[in-house]
Amino acid sequence: MYYTGTRNTDIHISSSQAITGGIAEDGGLYVPAEIPKISLDTIASMADVSYIERAEKILSLYLTDFTGEELDYCVKGAYSTGFSDEKIVPVVSIDENTDILELYKGPTCAFKDLALQILPRLLTVSAGKTAKGIGIVILVATSGDTGKAALEGFKDVENTKILVFYPSDGVSPMQKLQMCTQEGNNVAVCAIQGNFDDAQSGVKKIFTNPDIIKKLKDNSLAFSSANSINWGRLAPQIVYYFSAYCDLLKEDRIQCGEKINIVVPTGNFGNILAAFYAREMGLPVNKLICASNANSVLTQFLTTGVYDRNREFYTTISPSMDILISSNLERLLYYFAGSEKVKEWMKELNQTGKYQIDDETFGKIKDVFAAGCCNDDDTKATIASLYAEKGYLCDTHTGVAVKVCEDYRKSTGDKTPAVIASTASPFKFAAAVLEAVSGEKPDCSEFEMVGRLEDITGIKCPPALSGLEKKQVRFSGCCKKEEMENTVYNMLKIGVQ
Ligand SMILES: *Cc1c(COP(=O)(O)O)cnc(C)c1O
C-alpha cells in the first residue's frame, strides 16, 4: 500500500512518510492510492474482540510499513488508559432505529482524542523510520477541540514541540480554559485575532513557506501537522465506525450485512471522511449524512455541487463546526474526480473562494452523501426535546446532527437504522446546553453553570472539565494574523525576523 497526493499522483510514499510529512509541498493532501477492502466475515469476527484489537486490524491495512510490534505499541498506548469508558466508544440506543456513538470519553472529552491520543505515537514511530534525529514541530490551528486534544496527546513527548493557535472569539470558555491551562514542557498556546479559517490559512501558509522550512531544517527541526489534514489523524477515526457496527451486531440490533446510515456533525470534513473510507472498505453503509450548523457551506455543496465560501461567517453555539473551508473535502474529490480536477478546483477556491464540480462527479457524491443544516435555536430545541423525551443529554454539535437526522428521515422516508456521531461532552458547552434544558438564559460563571446542569440532570460532569476551575492559566497571549510566523520562531527560540 502506498500513498499519493491529491494534486499530484507522481507522489509515491509510505504511510510513515505521509504521516511525518503532514501535507504535500504543493499544498495537496496525502491519500492512500487504493482503499483496502474488508470482508463481512472479518467484520463479523471483530464483533467479539476489544476496541484495541479492532483498531489493530483496521490500522494494519493502512499502516503497512509499521511492524506488528510498532502498531501494538501505538494502539495500546493510546487506548489502554485515559478513556473513561472501557468500550472506548460506547454506542447508546435512543430509540429502536437510532444509536448515538459516544466519541467523547477520552481525556479532553471530545472525539478528537480518538485520533490525537494515537497520533504522537504514530508520528514518533514514523519519524524514527524516515527522519532520524529531527525534532518534530507540531503547529495546530484549532476551532477549539483539536487544540486541547493535540496538546494533551503531545505533552512531554520526546523530540516534539507543539504550538496551538486558536481564534480569540471562536472557542467556548471551557475550551479556552482547557488550552490555556495546559501542562507540559514542550507546549505553547496563542490566540489569534480572527476566525478559525484565518488561523488555518495562517498555519497552512507557514507549513508551505520554503524560507521557514529551511530555517527549521537548519535547526534540525521539521514541521508536522496534527490537524485533520494529517493522515495519522484520519486513519484512527475509521476504526470507530467499524467498532460501532460491531457493537450493533453484538447486541443483535442489526444483522451482518444490513446497512446503516451514519450522521456526522461536520466542520473540517475529517470525521465524515473517515466514515467514507469505512464505507469504501466494505462497511455496510447506505448514506453518510453531513450535518452543519448555520455555516452551511457543505450543505450547499453536497446538495448543489457548488462550493462557495463567499458568505457570511456565523459564530454559533457549535463552534467546532464554524468553518467555511473544509480541508478534507479535497480528499473526497480526489477519489471521485482525480488529481487534475482537484488541482483546478482548489486553485479556483484559492483565487475566487468558489468552485463548481462537474455533473458526473456531483452525481457520484450524491449517491453516497446527504446533507442538512440547523441553526442555533433549532439545535437548542433538539437538545431540549431529546432530553425531555429520551432522558439523553447531548452537546450542541451532536444536537445539530440529531436534528439533521430527523429532518432527513422526514424528507426522504428512509428508515435505515442511523448511527449518530456524538462528538463532545455536553459539559464542554454548558451555557448553551443549560439554556436548552432549563429554558432560561443562564447568568452565572461557567462552573456554576456546570453545577446547575449537574443538578438538573443528575449527570456528573467529567472530572477532566470540572477540575479546570482550580488550574493555573499558563498562556494568555494573542497575536495578529501577520504575527503568527514570529510567534512560531519565538516558541522555537530560533531568532525573530
Ligand atoms: C472537530 C469537531 C467537529 C467537526 O469535525 P470535523 O472532522 O472537523 O468535521 C464536530 N464536533 C466537535 C465537538 C468537534 O470537536
PDB file of N, CA and C and ligand atoms in Angstrom, residues 109-112 143-146 175 228 233-234 237 240 264-273 298 318-321 323 326 328 395-398 422-425 428-429, ligand 1:
ATOM      1  N   CYS A 109     -12.502  15.004  26.532  1.00  0.00           N
ATOM      2  CA  CYS A 109     -13.969  14.977  26.370  1.00  0.00           C
ATOM      3  C   CYS A 109     -14.441  15.399  24.982  1.00  0.00           C
ATOM      4  N   ALA A 110     -13.619  15.145  23.957  1.00  0.00           N
ATOM      5  CA  ALA A 110     -14.034  15.406  22.578  1.00  0.00           C
ATOM      6  C   ALA A 110     -13.592  14.246  21.697  1.00  0.00           C
ATOM      7  N   PHE A 111     -14.270  14.078  20.561  1.00  0.00           N
ATOM      8  CA  PHE A 111     -13.966  12.920  19.710  1.00  0.00           C
ATOM      9  C   PHE A 111     -12.542  12.968  19.188  1.00  0.00           C
ATOM     10  N   LYS A 112     -11.939  14.155  19.185  1.00  0.00           N
ATOM     11  CA  LYS A 112     -10.599  14.269  18.622  1.00  0.00           C
ATOM     12  C   LYS A 112      -9.556  13.473  19.425  1.00  0.00           C
ATOM     13  N   SER A 143     -10.342  25.036  16.070  1.00  0.00           N
ATOM     14  CA  SER A 143     -11.611  25.705  16.331  1.00  0.00           C
ATOM     15  C   SER A 143     -12.060  25.341  17.743  1.00  0.00           C
ATOM     16  N   GLY A 144     -11.160  24.773  18.529  1.00  0.00           N
ATOM     17  CA  GLY A 144     -11.476  24.514  19.932  1.00  0.00           C
ATOM     18  C   GLY A 144     -10.981  23.166  20.408  1.00  0.00           C
ATOM     19  N   ASP A 145     -11.565  22.114  19.882  1.00  0.00           N
ATOM     20  CA  ASP A 145     -11.286  20.801  20.452  1.00  0.00           C
ATOM     21  C   ASP A 145      -9.972  20.190  19.994  1.00  0.00           C
ATOM     22  N   THR A 146      -9.570  20.448  18.753  1.00  0.00           N
ATOM     23  CA  THR A 146      -8.310  19.878  18.271  1.00  0.00           C
ATOM     24  C   THR A 146      -7.153  20.349  19.126  1.00  0.00           C
ATOM     25  N   GLN A 175     -13.369  25.472  26.499  1.00  0.00           N
ATOM     26  CA  GLN A 175     -12.303  25.085  25.571  1.00  0.00           C
ATOM     27  C   GLN A 175     -11.066  25.953  25.783  1.00  0.00           C
ATOM     28  N   SER A 228      -6.550  17.732  10.970  1.00  0.00           N
ATOM     29  CA  SER A 228      -7.109  16.528  10.352  1.00  0.00           C
ATOM     30  C   SER A 228      -6.665  16.389   8.905  1.00  0.00           C
ATOM     31  N   ARG A 233      -4.142  11.337  11.578  1.00  0.00           N
ATOM     32  CA  ARG A 233      -5.345  11.720  12.300  1.00  0.00           C
ATOM     33  C   ARG A 233      -6.549  10.959  11.758  1.00  0.00           C
ATOM     34  N   LEU A 234      -6.565  10.836  10.441  1.00  0.00           N
ATOM     35  CA  LEU A 234      -7.754  10.268   9.810  1.00  0.00           C
ATOM     36  C   LEU A 234      -7.877   8.771  10.002  1.00  0.00           C
ATOM     37  N   GLN A 237      -9.631   7.317  12.941  1.00  0.00           N
ATOM     38  CA  GLN A 237     -11.064   7.612  13.012  1.00  0.00           C
ATOM     39  C   GLN A 237     -11.904   6.600  12.233  1.00  0.00           C
ATOM     40  N   TYR A 240     -13.543   3.624  14.540  1.00  0.00           N
ATOM     41  CA  TYR A 240     -14.733   3.617  15.401  1.00  0.00           C
ATOM     42  C   TYR A 240     -16.037   3.403  14.639  1.00  0.00           C
ATOM     43  N   VAL A 264     -23.017  12.677  10.828  1.00  0.00           N
ATOM     44  CA  VAL A 264     -21.819  13.250  11.445  1.00  0.00           C
ATOM     45  C   VAL A 264     -21.906  14.784  11.487  1.00  0.00           C
ATOM     46  N   PRO A 265     -21.813  15.356  12.698  1.00  0.00           N
ATOM     47  CA  PRO A 265     -21.722  16.815  12.789  1.00  0.00           C
ATOM     48  C   PRO A 265     -20.371  17.249  12.234  1.00  0.00           C
ATOM     49  N   THR A 266     -20.389  18.061  11.197  1.00  0.00           N
ATOM     50  CA  THR A 266     -19.190  18.214  10.370  1.00  0.00           C
ATOM     51  C   THR A 266     -18.659  19.644  10.338  1.00  0.00           C
ATOM     52  N   GLY A 267     -17.325  19.742  10.369  1.00  0.00           N
ATOM     53  CA  GLY A 267     -16.658  21.031  10.231  1.00  0.00           C
ATOM     54  C   GLY A 267     -15.627  20.952   9.126  1.00  0.00           C
ATOM     55  N   ASN A 268     -14.490  20.360   9.457  1.00  0.00           N
ATOM     56  CA  ASN A 268     -13.391  20.268   8.502  1.00  0.00           C
ATOM     57  C   ASN A 268     -13.502  19.028   7.595  1.00  0.00           C
ATOM     58  N   PHE A 269     -14.564  18.271   7.754  1.00  0.00           N
ATOM     59  CA  PHE A 269     -14.857  17.100   6.922  1.00  0.00           C
ATOM     60  C   PHE A 269     -13.936  15.912   7.204  1.00  0.00           C
ATOM     61  N   GLY A 270     -13.269  15.908   8.373  1.00  0.00           N
ATOM     62  CA  GLY A 270     -12.386  14.792   8.686  1.00  0.00           C
ATOM     63  C   GLY A 270     -13.157  13.584   9.197  1.00  0.00           C
ATOM     64  N   ASN A 271     -14.034  13.819  10.155  1.00  0.00           N
ATOM     65  CA  ASN A 271     -14.768  12.731  10.779  1.00  0.00           C
ATOM     66  C   ASN A 271     -15.650  12.000   9.767  1.00  0.00           C
ATOM     67  N   ILE A 272     -16.357  12.742   8.966  1.00  0.00           N
ATOM     68  CA  ILE A 272     -17.255  12.098   7.987  1.00  0.00           C
ATOM     69  C   ILE A 272     -16.438  11.450   6.866  1.00  0.00           C
ATOM     70  N   LEU A 273     -15.275  12.008   6.563  1.00  0.00           N
ATOM     71  CA  LEU A 273     -14.420  11.378   5.558  1.00  0.00           C
ATOM     72  C   LEU A 273     -13.939  10.008   6.050  1.00  0.00           C
ATOM     73  N   LEU A 298     -21.145  23.315   3.437  1.00  0.00           N
ATOM     74  CA  LEU A 298     -21.140  21.918   2.986  1.00  0.00           C
ATOM     75  C   LEU A 298     -22.532  21.446   2.575  1.00  0.00           C
ATOM     76  N   SER A 318     -22.143  25.850  18.307  1.00  0.00           N
ATOM     77  CA  SER A 318     -21.360  24.639  17.981  1.00  0.00           C
ATOM     78  C   SER A 318     -20.076  25.081  17.272  1.00  0.00           C
ATOM     79  N   PRO A 319     -19.159  25.726  18.022  1.00  0.00           N
ATOM     80  CA  PRO A 319     -18.024  26.426  17.413  1.00  0.00           C
ATOM     81  C   PRO A 319     -17.059  25.527  16.656  1.00  0.00           C
ATOM     82  N   SER A 320     -17.000  24.244  17.005  1.00  0.00           N
ATOM     83  CA  SER A 320     -16.059  23.376  16.289  1.00  0.00           C
ATOM     84  C   SER A 320     -16.507  23.120  14.852  1.00  0.00           C
ATOM     85  N   MET A 321     -17.689  23.587  14.527  1.00  0.00           N
ATOM     86  CA  MET A 321     -18.172  23.451  13.149  1.00  0.00           C
ATOM     87  C   MET A 321     -18.285  24.806  12.463  1.00  0.00           C
ATOM     88  N   ILE A 323     -16.825  26.730  10.312  1.00  0.00           N
ATOM     89  CA  ILE A 323     -15.742  26.582   9.345  1.00  0.00           C
ATOM     90  C   ILE A 323     -16.303  26.836   7.952  1.00  0.00           C
ATOM     91  N   SER A 326     -13.516  23.514   4.353  1.00  0.00           N
ATOM     92  CA  SER A 326     -13.421  22.169   4.907  1.00  0.00           C
ATOM     93  C   SER A 326     -12.319  21.418   4.172  1.00  0.00           C
ATOM     94  N   ASN A 328     -10.628  18.661   4.331  1.00  0.00           N
ATOM     95  CA  ASN A 328     -10.613  17.257   3.943  1.00  0.00           C
ATOM     96  C   ASN A 328     -11.522  16.910   2.774  1.00  0.00           C
ATOM     97  N   ASP A 395     -24.479  17.306  23.542  1.00  0.00           N
ATOM     98  CA  ASP A 395     -23.854  18.619  23.378  1.00  0.00           C
ATOM     99  C   ASP A 395     -24.426  19.312  22.134  1.00  0.00           C
ATOM    100  N   THR A 396     -23.953  20.526  21.887  1.00  0.00           N
ATOM    101  CA  THR A 396     -24.517  21.327  20.794  1.00  0.00           C
ATOM    102  C   THR A 396     -24.199  20.753  19.401  1.00  0.00           C
ATOM    103  N   HIS A 397     -23.012  20.202  19.230  1.00  0.00           N
ATOM    104  CA  HIS A 397     -22.645  19.649  17.921  1.00  0.00           C
ATOM    105  C   HIS A 397     -23.496  18.424  17.616  1.00  0.00           C
ATOM    106  N   THR A 398     -23.622  17.577  18.643  1.00  0.00           N
ATOM    107  CA  THR A 398     -24.450  16.383  18.489  1.00  0.00           C
ATOM    108  C   THR A 398     -25.908  16.787  18.256  1.00  0.00           C
ATOM    109  N   SER A 422     -21.578  11.353  18.221  1.00  0.00           N
ATOM    110  CA  SER A 422     -21.640  12.377  19.259  1.00  0.00           C
ATOM    111  C   SER A 422     -20.227  12.805  19.574  1.00  0.00           C
ATOM    112  N   THR A 423     -19.931  14.101  19.343  1.00  0.00           N
ATOM    113  CA  THR A 423     -18.530  14.497  19.251  1.00  0.00           C
ATOM    114  C   THR A 423     -17.975  15.208  20.482  1.00  0.00           C
ATOM    115  N   ALA A 424     -18.819  15.575  21.445  1.00  0.00           N
ATOM    116  CA  ALA A 424     -18.271  16.235  22.637  1.00  0.00           C
ATOM    117  C   ALA A 424     -19.179  16.019  23.834  1.00  0.00           C
ATOM    118  N   SER A 425     -18.597  16.142  25.017  1.00  0.00           N
ATOM    119  CA  SER A 425     -19.375  16.098  26.247  1.00  0.00           C
ATOM    120  C   SER A 425     -20.258  17.342  26.332  1.00  0.00           C
ATOM    121  N   LYS A 428     -18.894  20.530  27.976  1.00  0.00           N
ATOM    122  CA  LYS A 428     -17.955  21.443  27.322  1.00  0.00           C
ATOM    123  C   LYS A 428     -18.648  22.697  26.826  1.00  0.00           C
ATOM    124  N   PHE A 429     -19.960  22.590  26.645  1.00  0.00           N
ATOM    125  CA  PHE A 429     -20.729  23.718  26.117  1.00  0.00           C
ATOM    126  C   PHE A 429     -21.890  23.985  27.060  1.00  0.00           C
TER     127      PHE A 429
HETATM  128  C1  LIG B   1     -13.872  18.965  15.390  1.00  0.00           C
HETATM  129  C2  LIG B   1     -15.250  18.787  15.815  1.00  0.00           C
HETATM  130  C3  LIG B   1     -16.277  18.596  14.884  1.00  0.00           C
HETATM  131  C4  LIG B   1     -16.021  18.615  13.396  1.00  0.00           C
HETATM  132  O1  LIG B   1     -15.274  17.508  12.956  1.00  0.00           O
HETATM  133  P1  LIG B   1     -14.557  17.529  11.535  1.00  0.00           P
HETATM  134  O2  LIG B   1     -13.763  16.283  11.482  1.00  0.00           O
HETATM  135  O3  LIG B   1     -13.689  18.761  11.533  1.00  0.00           O
HETATM  136  O4  LIG B   1     -15.618  17.602  10.501  1.00  0.00           O
HETATM  137  C5  LIG B   1     -17.547  18.392  15.362  1.00  0.00           C
HETATM  138  N1  LIG B   1     -17.826  18.390  16.682  1.00  0.00           N
HETATM  139  C6  LIG B   1     -16.870  18.602  17.609  1.00  0.00           C
HETATM  140  C7  LIG B   1     -17.234  18.649  19.044  1.00  0.00           C
HETATM  141  C8  LIG B   1     -15.556  18.794  17.207  1.00  0.00           C
HETATM  142  O5  LIG B   1     -14.612  18.992  18.128  1.00  0.00           O
END
